[in-house]
Amino acid sequence: MMITLNGREINFEKGMTVADAIKAAGASVDAMTLVIVDGKLLLCGRCYTEPLVDGANIRLMTITSGG
């Protein structure tokens, strides 16, 4: 059973949250990171409670600005 985070496959474990998957991938998020699960944007803080299902696809996108 696997999930994908930014193209990297990670072993899925029952009860895993988005935050667990991010940690397992060695990634991190901050206030400037969008978390998208199966095409749906998560609200701030939801990655700590949002449960995953086998086969989920997570994308982390850093918000950048410039001028």
mmCIF file of C-alpha atoms in Angstrom:
data_model
loop_
_atom_site.group_PDB
_atom_site.id
_atom_site.type_symbol
_atom_site.label_atom_id
_atom_site.label_comp_id
_atom_site.label_asym_id
_atom_site.label_seq_id
_atom_site.Cartn_x
_atom_site.Cartn_y
_atom_site.Cartn_z
ATOM 1 C CA MET A 1 0.000 0.000 0.000
ATOM 2 C CA MET A 2 1.452 3.318 -1.104
ATOM 3 C CA ILE A 3 0.766 7.039 -1.242
ATOM 4 C CA THR A 4 2.592 9.642 -3.309
ATOM 5 C CA LEU A 5 4.033 12.928 -2.053
ATOM 6 C CA ASN A 6 5.414 15.226 -4.784
ATOM 7 C CA GLY A 7 6.042 12.195 -6.974
ATOM 8 C CA ARG A 8 7.784 10.168 -4.256
ATOM 9 C CA GLU A 9 6.155 6.918 -3.139
ATOM 10 C CA ILE A 10 5.767 6.399 0.605
ATOM 11 C CA ASN A 11 4.509 3.324 2.440
ATOM 12 C CA PHE A 12 0.933 3.854 3.595
ATOM 13 C CA GLU A 13 -0.008 2.849 7.126
ATOM 14 C CA LYS A 14 -3.586 2.664 8.386
ATOM 15 C CA GLY A 15 -4.477 5.784 10.387
ATOM 16 C CA MET A 16 -1.785 7.874 8.687
ATOM 17 C CA THR A 17 -2.447 11.616 8.440
ATOM 18 C CA VAL A 18 -1.115 14.031 5.863
ATOM 19 C CA ALA A 19 1.372 15.318 8.465
ATOM 20 C CA ASP A 20 2.616 11.748 9.037
ATOM 21 C CA ALA A 21 3.225 11.356 5.291
ATOM 22 C CA ILE A 22 5.067 14.682 5.110
ATOM 23 C CA LYS A 23 7.311 13.615 7.990
ATOM 24 C CA ALA A 24 7.898 10.156 6.454
ATOM 25 C CA ALA A 25 9.022 11.839 3.230
ATOM 26 C CA GLY A 26 11.477 14.048 5.113
ATOM 27 C CA ALA A 27 9.587 17.126 3.945
ATOM 28 C CA SER A 28 8.204 20.030 5.954
ATOM 29 C CA VAL A 29 5.527 22.674 5.616
ATOM 30 C CA ASP A 30 5.246 26.223 6.872
ATOM 31 C CA ALA A 31 2.819 29.114 6.505
ATOM 32 C CA MET A 32 3.935 29.586 2.885
ATOM 33 C CA THR A 33 3.217 25.994 1.792
ATOM 34 C CA LEU A 34 0.012 24.844 0.125
ATOM 35 C CA VAL A 35 -0.992 21.248 0.872
ATOM 36 C CA ILE A 36 -3.080 19.592 -1.843
ATOM 37 C CA VAL A 37 -4.490 16.086 -1.400
ATOM 38 C CA ASP A 38 -6.067 14.355 -4.398
ATOM 39 C CA GLY A 39 -6.578 17.736 -6.059
ATOM 40 C CA LYS A 40 -8.203 19.412 -3.036
ATOM 41 C CA LEU A 41 -6.518 22.242 -1.121
ATOM 42 C CA LEU A 42 -6.407 21.647 2.643
ATOM 43 C CA LEU A 43 -7.138 24.507 5.013
ATOM 44 C CA CYS A 44 -4.357 25.602 7.381
ATOM 45 C CA GLY A 45 -3.729 23.068 10.107
ATOM 46 C CA ARG A 46 -5.846 20.317 8.508
ATOM 47 C CA CYS A 47 -2.768 18.325 7.533
ATOM 48 C CA TYR A 48 -2.414 17.327 11.194
ATOM 49 C CA THR A 49 -5.855 15.723 11.345
ATOM 50 C CA GLU A 50 -6.718 14.847 7.745
ATOM 51 C CA PRO A 51 -6.655 11.060 7.366
ATOM 52 C CA LEU A 52 -5.243 9.494 4.220
ATOM 53 C CA VAL A 53 -6.407 6.555 2.159
ATOM 54 C CA ASP A 54 -4.233 4.116 0.249
ATOM 55 C CA GLY A 55 -3.260 5.572 -3.118
ATOM 56 C CA ALA A 56 -3.592 9.225 -2.022
ATOM 57 C CA ASN A 57 -1.622 11.829 -3.968
ATOM 58 C CA ILE A 58 -0.203 14.747 -1.954
ATOM 59 C CA ARG A 59 1.386 17.838 -3.461
ATOM 60 C CA LEU A 60 3.284 20.466 -1.501
ATOM 61 C CA MET A 61 3.593 23.811 -3.239
ATOM 62 C CA THR A 62 5.542 26.754 -1.835
ATOM 63 C CA ILE A 63 3.965 30.152 -2.334
ATOM 64 C CA THR A 64 6.454 32.623 -3.728
ATOM 65 C CA SER A 65 6.120 36.295 -4.443
ATOM 66 C CA GLY A 66 8.267 38.823 -6.115
ATOM 67 C CA GLY A 67 8.189 42.020 -7.915
#
